[in-house]
mmCIF file of C-alpha atoms in Angstrom:
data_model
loop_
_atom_site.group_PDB
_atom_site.id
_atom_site.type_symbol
_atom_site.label_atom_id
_atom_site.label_comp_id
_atom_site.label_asym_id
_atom_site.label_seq_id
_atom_site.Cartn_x
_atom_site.Cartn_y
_atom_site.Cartn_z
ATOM 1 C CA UNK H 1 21.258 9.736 58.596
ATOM 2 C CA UNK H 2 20.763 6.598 60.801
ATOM 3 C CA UNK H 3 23.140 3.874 61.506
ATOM 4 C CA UNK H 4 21.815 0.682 62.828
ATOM 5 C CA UNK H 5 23.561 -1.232 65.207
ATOM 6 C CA UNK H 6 23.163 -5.189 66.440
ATOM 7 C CA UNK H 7 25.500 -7.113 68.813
ATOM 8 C CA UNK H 8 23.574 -10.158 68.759
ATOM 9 C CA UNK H 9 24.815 -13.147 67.427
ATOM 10 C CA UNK H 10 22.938 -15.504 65.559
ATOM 11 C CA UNK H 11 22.340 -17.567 68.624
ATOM 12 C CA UNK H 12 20.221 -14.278 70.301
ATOM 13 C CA UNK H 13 22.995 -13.474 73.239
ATOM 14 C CA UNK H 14 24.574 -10.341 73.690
ATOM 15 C CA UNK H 15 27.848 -10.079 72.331
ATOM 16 C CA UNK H 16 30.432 -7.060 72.955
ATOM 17 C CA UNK H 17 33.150 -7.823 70.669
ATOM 18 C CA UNK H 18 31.458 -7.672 67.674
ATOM 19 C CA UNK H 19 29.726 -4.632 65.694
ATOM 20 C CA UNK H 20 27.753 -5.137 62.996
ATOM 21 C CA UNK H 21 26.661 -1.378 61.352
ATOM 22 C CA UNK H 22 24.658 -0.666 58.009
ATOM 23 C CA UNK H 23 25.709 2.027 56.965
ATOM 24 C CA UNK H 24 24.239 5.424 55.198
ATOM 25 C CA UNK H 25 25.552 8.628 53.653
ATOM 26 C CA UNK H 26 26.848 10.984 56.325
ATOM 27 C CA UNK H 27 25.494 14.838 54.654
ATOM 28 C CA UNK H 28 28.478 16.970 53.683
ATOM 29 C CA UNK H 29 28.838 20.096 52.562
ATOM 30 C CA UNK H 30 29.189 20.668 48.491
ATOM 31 C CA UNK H 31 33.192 20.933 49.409
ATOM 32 C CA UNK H 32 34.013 17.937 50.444
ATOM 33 C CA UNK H 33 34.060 16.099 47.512
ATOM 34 C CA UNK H 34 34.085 11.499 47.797
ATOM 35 C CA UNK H 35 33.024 8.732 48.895
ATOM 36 C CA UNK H 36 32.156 8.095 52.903
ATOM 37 C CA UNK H 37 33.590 3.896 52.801
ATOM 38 C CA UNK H 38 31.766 1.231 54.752
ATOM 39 C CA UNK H 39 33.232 0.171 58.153
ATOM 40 C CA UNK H 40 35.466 -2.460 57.450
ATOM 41 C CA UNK H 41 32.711 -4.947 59.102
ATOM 42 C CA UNK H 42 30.375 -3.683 55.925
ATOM 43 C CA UNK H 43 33.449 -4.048 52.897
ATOM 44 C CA UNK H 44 31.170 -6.972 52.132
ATOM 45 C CA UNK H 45 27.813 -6.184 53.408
ATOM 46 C CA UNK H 46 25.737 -6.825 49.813
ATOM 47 C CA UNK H 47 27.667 -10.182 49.368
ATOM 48 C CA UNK H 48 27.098 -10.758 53.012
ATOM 49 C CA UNK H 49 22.754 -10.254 53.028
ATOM 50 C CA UNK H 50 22.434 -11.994 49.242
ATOM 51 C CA UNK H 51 23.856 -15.591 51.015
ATOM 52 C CA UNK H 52 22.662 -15.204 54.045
ATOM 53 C CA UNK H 53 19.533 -13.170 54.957
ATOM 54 C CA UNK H 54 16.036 -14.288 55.019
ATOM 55 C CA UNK H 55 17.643 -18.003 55.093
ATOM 56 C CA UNK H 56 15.617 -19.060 58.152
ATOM 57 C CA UNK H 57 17.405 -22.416 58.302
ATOM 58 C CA UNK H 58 16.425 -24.449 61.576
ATOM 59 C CA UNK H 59 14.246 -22.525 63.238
ATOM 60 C CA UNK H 60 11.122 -20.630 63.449
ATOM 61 C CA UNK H 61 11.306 -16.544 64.196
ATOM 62 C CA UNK H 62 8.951 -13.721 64.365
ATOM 63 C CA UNK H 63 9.672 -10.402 64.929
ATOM 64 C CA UNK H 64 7.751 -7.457 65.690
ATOM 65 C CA UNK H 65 8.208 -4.105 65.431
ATOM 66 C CA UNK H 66 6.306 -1.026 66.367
ATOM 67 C CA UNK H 67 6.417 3.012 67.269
ATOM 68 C CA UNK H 68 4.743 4.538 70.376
ATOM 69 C CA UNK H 69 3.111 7.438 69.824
ATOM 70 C CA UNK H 70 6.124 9.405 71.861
ATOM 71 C CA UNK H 71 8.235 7.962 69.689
ATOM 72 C CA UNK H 72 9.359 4.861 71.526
ATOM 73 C CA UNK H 73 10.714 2.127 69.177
ATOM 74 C CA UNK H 74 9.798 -1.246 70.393
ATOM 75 C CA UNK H 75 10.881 -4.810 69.061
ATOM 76 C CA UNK H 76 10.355 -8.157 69.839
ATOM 77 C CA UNK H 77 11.633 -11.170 68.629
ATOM 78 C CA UNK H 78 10.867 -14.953 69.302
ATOM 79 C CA UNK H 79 13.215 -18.095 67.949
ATOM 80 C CA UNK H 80 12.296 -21.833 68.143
ATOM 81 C CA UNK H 81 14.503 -24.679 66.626
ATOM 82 C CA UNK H 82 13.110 -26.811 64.219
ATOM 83 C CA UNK H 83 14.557 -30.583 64.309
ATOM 84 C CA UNK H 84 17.252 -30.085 66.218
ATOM 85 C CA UNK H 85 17.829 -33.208 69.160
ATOM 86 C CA UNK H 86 17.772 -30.442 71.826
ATOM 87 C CA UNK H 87 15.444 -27.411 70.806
ATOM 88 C CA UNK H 88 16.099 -24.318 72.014
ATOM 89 C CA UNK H 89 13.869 -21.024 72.201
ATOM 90 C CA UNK H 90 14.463 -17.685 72.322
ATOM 91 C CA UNK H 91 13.404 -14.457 72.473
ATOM 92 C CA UNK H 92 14.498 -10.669 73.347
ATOM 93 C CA UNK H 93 12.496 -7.304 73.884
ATOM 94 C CA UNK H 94 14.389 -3.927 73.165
ATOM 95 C CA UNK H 95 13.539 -0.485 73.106
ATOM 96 C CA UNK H 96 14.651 2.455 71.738
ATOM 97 C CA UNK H 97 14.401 5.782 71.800
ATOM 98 C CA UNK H 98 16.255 8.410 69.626
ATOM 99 C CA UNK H 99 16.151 12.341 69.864
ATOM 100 C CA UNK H 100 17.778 13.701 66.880
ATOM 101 C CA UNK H 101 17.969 17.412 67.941
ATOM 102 C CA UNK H 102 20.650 16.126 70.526
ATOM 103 C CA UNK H 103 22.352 12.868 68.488
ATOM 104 C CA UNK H 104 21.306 10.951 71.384
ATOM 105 C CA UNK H 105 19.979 7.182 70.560
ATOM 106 C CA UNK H 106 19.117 5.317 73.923
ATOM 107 C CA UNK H 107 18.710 1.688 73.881
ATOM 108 C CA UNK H 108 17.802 -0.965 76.116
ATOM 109 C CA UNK H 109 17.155 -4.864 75.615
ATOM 110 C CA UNK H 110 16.213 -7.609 77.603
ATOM 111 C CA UNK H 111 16.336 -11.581 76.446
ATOM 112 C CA UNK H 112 15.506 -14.949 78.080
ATOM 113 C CA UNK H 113 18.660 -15.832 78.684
ATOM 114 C CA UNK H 114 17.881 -13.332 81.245
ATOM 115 C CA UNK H 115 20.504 -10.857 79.815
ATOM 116 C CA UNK H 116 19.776 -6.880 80.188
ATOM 117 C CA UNK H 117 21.905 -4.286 78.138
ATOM 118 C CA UNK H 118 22.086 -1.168 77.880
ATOM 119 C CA UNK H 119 23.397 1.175 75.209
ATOM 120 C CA UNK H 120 23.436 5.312 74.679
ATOM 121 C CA UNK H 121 25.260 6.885 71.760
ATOM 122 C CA UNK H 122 25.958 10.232 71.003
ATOM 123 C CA UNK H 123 26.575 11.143 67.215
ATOM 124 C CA UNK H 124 27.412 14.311 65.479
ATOM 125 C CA UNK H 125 27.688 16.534 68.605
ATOM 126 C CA UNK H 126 31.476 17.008 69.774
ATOM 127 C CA UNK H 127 32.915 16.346 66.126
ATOM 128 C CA UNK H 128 31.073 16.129 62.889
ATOM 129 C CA UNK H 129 30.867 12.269 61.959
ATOM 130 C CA UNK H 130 31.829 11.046 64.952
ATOM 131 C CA UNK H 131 29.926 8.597 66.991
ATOM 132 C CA UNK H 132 30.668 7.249 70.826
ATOM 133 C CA UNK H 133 28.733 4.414 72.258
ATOM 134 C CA UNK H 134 28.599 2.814 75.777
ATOM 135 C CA UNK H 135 27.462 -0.085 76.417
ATOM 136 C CA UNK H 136 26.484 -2.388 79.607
ATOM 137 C CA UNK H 137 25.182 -5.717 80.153
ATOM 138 C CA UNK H 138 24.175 -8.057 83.071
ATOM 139 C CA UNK H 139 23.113 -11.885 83.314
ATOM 140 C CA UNK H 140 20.245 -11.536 86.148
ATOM 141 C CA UNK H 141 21.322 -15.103 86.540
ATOM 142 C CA UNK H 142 25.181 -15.436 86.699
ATOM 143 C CA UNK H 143 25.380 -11.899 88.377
ATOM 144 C CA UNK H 144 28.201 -11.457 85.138
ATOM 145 C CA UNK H 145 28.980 -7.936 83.704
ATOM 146 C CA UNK H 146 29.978 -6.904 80.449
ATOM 147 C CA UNK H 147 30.889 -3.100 79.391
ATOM 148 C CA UNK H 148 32.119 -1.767 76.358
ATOM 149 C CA UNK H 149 32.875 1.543 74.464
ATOM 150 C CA UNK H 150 32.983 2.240 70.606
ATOM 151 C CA UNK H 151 33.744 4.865 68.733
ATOM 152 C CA UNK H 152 33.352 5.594 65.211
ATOM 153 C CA UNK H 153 34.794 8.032 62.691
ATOM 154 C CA UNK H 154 33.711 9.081 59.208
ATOM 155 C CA UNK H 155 34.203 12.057 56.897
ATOM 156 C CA UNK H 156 34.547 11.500 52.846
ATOM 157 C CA UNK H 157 37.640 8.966 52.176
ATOM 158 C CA UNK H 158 38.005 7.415 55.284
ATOM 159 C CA UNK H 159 35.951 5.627 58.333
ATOM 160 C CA UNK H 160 37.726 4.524 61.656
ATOM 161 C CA UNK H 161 36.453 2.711 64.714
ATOM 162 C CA UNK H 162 37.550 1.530 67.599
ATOM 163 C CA UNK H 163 35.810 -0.939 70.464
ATOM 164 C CA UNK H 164 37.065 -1.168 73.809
ATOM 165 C CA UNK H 165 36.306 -4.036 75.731
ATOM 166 C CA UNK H 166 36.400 -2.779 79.261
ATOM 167 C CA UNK H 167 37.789 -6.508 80.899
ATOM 168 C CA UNK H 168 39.252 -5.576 84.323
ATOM 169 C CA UNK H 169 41.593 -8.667 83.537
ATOM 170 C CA UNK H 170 42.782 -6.502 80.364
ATOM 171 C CA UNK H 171 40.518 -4.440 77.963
ATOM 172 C CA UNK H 172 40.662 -6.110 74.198
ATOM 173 C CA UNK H 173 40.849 -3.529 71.643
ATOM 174 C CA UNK H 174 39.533 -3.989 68.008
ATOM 175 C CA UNK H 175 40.657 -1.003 65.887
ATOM 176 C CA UNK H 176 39.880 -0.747 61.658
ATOM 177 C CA UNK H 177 40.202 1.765 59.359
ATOM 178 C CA UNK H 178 39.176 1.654 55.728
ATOM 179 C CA UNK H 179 40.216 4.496 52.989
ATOM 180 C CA UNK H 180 38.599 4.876 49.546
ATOM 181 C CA UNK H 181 39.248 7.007 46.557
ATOM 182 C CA UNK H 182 37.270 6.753 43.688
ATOM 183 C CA UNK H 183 35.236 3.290 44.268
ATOM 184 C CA UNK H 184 38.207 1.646 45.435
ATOM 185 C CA UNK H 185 38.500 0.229 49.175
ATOM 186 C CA UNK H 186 41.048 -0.635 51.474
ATOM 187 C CA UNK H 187 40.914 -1.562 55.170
ATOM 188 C CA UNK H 188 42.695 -3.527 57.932
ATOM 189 C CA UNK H 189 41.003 -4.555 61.177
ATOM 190 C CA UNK H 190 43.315 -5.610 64.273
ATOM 191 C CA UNK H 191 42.536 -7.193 67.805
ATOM 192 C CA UNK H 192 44.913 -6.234 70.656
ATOM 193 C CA UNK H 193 44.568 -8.070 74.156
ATOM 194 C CA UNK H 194 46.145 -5.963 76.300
ATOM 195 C CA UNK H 195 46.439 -8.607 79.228
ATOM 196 C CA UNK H 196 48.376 -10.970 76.468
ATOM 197 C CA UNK H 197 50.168 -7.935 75.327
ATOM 198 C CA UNK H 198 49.940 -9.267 71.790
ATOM 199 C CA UNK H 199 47.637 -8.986 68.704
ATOM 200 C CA UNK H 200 45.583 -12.321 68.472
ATOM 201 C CA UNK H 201 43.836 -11.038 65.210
ATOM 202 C CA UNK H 202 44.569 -8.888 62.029
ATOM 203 C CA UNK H 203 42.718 -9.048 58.515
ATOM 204 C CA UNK H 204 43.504 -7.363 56.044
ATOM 205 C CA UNK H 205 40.504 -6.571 52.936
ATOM 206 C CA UNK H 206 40.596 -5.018 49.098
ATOM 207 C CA UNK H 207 37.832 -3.936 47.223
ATOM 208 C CA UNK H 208 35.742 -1.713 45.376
ATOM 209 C CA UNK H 209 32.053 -0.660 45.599
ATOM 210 C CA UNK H 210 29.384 0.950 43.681
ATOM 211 C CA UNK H 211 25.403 1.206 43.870
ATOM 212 C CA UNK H 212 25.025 -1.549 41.522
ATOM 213 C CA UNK H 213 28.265 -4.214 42.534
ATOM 214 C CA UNK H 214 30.429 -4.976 44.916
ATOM 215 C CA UNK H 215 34.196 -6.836 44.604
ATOM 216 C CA UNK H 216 35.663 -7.904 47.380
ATOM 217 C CA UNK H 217 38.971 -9.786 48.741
ATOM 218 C CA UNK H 218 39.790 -10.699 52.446
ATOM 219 C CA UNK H 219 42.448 -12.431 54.392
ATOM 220 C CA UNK H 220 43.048 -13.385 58.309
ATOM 221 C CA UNK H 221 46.431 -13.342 59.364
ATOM 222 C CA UNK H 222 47.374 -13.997 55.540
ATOM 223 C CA UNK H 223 46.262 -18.030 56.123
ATOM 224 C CA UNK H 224 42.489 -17.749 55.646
ATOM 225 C CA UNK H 225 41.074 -16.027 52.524
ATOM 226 C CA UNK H 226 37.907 -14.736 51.233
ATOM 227 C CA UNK H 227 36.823 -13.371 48.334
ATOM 228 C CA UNK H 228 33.103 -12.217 46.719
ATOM 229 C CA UNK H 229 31.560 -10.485 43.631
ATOM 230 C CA UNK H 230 28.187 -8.950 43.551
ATOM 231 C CA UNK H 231 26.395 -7.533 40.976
ATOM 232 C CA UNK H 232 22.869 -6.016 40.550
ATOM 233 C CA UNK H 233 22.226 -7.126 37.037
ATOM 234 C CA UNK H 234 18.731 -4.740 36.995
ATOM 235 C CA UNK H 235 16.169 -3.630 39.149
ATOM 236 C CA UNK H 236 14.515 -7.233 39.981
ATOM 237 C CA UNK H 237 17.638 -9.658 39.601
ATOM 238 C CA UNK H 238 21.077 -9.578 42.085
ATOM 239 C CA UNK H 239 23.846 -12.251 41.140
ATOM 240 C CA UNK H 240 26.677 -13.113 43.559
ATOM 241 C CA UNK H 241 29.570 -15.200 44.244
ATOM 242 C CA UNK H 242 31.808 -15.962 47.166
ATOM 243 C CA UNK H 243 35.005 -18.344 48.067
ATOM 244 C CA UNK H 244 36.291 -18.990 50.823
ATOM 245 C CA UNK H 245 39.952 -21.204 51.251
ATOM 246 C CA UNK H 246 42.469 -21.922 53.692
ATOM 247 C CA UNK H 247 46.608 -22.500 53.310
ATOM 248 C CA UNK H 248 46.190 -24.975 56.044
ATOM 249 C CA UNK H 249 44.027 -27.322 54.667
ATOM 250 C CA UNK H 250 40.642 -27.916 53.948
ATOM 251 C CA UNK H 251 38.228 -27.939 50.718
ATOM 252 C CA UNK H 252 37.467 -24.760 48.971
ATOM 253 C CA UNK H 253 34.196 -23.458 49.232
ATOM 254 C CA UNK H 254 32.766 -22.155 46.364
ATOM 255 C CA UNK H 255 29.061 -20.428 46.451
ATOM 256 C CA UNK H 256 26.808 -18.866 43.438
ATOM 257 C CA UNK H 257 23.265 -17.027 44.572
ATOM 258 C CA UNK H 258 21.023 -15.078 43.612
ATOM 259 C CA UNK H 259 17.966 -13.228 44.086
ATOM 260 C CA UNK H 260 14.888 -12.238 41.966
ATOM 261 C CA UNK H 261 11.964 -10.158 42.918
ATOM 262 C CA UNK H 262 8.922 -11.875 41.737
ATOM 263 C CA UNK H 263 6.988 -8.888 41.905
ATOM 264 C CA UNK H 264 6.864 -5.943 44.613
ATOM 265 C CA UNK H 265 5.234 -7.955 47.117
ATOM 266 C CA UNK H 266 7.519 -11.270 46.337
ATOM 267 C CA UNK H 267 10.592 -12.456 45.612
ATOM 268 C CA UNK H 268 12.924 -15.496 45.826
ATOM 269 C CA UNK H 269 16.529 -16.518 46.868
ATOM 270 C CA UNK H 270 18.220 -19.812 46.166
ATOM 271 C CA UNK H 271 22.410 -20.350 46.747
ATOM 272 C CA UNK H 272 24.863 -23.500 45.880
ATOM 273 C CA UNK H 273 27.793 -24.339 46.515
ATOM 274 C CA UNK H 274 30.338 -27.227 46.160
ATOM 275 C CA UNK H 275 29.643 -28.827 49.223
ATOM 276 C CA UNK H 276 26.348 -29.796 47.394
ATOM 277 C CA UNK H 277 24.016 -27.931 49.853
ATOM 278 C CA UNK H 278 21.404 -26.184 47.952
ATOM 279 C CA UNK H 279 19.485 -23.094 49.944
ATOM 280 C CA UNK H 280 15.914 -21.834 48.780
ATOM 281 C CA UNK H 281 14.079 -18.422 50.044
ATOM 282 C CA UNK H 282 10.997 -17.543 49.239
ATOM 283 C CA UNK H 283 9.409 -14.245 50.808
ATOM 284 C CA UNK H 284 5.900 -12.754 50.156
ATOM 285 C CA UNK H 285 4.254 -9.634 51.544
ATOM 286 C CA UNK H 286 0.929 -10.674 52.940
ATOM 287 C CA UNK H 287 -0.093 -7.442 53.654
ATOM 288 C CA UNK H 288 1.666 -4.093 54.417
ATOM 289 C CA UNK H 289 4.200 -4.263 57.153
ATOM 290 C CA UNK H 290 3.959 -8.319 57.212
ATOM 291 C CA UNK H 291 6.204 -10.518 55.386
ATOM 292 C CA UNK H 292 6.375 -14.207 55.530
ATOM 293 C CA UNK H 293 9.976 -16.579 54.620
ATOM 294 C CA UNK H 294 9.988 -20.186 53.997
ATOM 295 C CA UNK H 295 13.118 -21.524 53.800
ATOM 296 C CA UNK H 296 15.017 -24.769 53.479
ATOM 297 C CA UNK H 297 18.549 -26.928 52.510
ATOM 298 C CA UNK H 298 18.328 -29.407 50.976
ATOM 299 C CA UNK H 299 21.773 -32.040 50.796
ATOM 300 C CA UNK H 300 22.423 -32.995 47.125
ATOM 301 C CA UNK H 301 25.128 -35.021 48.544
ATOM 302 C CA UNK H 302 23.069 -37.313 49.892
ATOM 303 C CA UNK H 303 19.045 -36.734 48.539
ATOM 304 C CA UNK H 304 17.631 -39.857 50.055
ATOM 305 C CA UNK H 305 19.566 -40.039 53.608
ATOM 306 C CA UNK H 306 17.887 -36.867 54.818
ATOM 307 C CA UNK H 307 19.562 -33.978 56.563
ATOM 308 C CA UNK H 308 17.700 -31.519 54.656
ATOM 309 C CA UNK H 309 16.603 -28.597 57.168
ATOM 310 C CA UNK H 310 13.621 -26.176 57.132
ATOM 311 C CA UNK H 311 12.584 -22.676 58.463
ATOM 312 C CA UNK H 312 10.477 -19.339 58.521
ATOM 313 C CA UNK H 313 10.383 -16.439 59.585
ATOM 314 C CA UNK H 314 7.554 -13.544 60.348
ATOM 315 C CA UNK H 315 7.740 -10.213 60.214
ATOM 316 C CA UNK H 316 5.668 -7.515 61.427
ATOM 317 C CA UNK H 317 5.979 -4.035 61.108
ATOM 318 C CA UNK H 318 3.196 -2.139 62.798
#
């Protein structure tokens, strides 16, 4: 089934070093028997969405979406800040076209920052759950390239990748793995730059996953630590909390959201945590294929000396 890829950041611009995949059920045959595990990006992936998406918070997006009638996927997204001293806009056009007879997904994306990329990815064809992706980029205004390869394993028990940089200074490798047996998950992620000669990043994650929850406990180079619990309590109402604390200092962070459906058309998000920052989403169907988000944070540190920030968001899918 489909995997979904995006290497934009939250600030629009292309970004090679980072892979963010949702993830589906690879079919297998009645004979192999478990679990296909996340990529180690995902370990966290429902904790991840219930705190963060639709939480439009300082700016303004829509984005479009729509199928030619050969198939040709087209999006389009726009971004304004809202009350920031130096607004910024945004916005990126991408198509994409897939042909599933051959695993072949071809993608290309343009953006204001006057960025072009380019990605192809072949899946399923020269090993069964295996996926390689190239990628390309150019600024049309610094003249700057960027290139990268991935490549992704899965079969029941165990999912690998690897992304190769492709720096003619040094390529920077970013290898994980992640092994699970019967709902419980275990991963390590490490960064190698081969110019330094030495790994500038490893985490290390523990966990297990169902349909319904998720538990989940991270650490970077054993200094930083993270850990998260979500749970869908039933089929309207998710639950969730995260920490995150460091051994060199620094307050603990400590977040509980959630996130009821109103009705199928509606529903609403809110999240706190001990910094006193309280985060409201609200998101309603206007018609099919267009939603509308309102969203805002509001300081209960300080109520009357402002800071609070706004947001929405529009989406189209025609």
């Amino acid at each position: 089934m489909a995997r979904v890829m995006d290497n934009r950041p939250a600030d629009g611009k292309a970004n090679f070093s980072t892979s963010y995949i949702r993830e589906q059920p690879l079919q297998v045959s009645s004979a192999q028997v478990g679990e296909i595990p996340p990529a180690f990006a995902d370990l966290n992936q429902s904790i991840r969405d219930l705190f963060t998406k639709n939480y439009h918070i300082g700016f303004a997006k829509v984005d479009i979406k729509t199928v030619t009638a050969n198939g040709v996927q087209i999006r389009g997204i726009g971004q304004q800040d809202i009350g920031s001293e130096a607004p910024r806009a945004f916005g990126s056009l991408e198509h994409k076209y897939v042909q599933r007879s051959y695993g072949l997904t071809l993608i290309e994306r343009w953006s204001t920052d006057n960025m072009v990329t380019m990605e192809a990815s072949v899946e399923d064809q020269f090993l069964a759950g295996a996926k390689a992706t190239f990628l390309a980029g150019l600024s049309a205004q610094t003249g700057k390239r960027n290139a990268a390869l991935k490549f992704a394993y899965k079969r029941p028990f165990i999912h690998l990748t690897t992304d190769v940089d492709l720096d003619f200074a040094g390529p920077v490798v970013r290898s994980s793995a992640v092994s699970s047996y019967n709902g419980v998950r275990i991963g390590g992620n490490v960064v190698v730059d081969t110019a330094k000669s030495a790994i500038t990043r490893y985490n290390l994650a523990l966990g297990m996953g169902g349909p319904r929850y998720t538990l989940h406990a991270g650490t970077t180079h054993f200094r930083d630590f993270e850990m998260g619990v979500y749970n869908r309590v039933d089929p309207n109402l998710e639950v969730g909390f995260q920490s995150n604390f460091s051994t060199t200092g620094g307050n603990t962070l400590l977040a509980l959201g959630a996130k009821y459906d109103i009705d199928p058309t509606a529903s609403v998000k809110a999240k706190l945590d001990t910094v006193g920052q309280l985060g409201v989403s609200y998101t309603q169907e206007l018609r099919k294929g267009v939603k509308l988000t309102l969203s805002t944070l509001i300081n209960g540190a300080n109520l009357s000396g402002g800071g609070h920030r706004y947001g929405f968001g529009l989406e189209v899918d025609v």
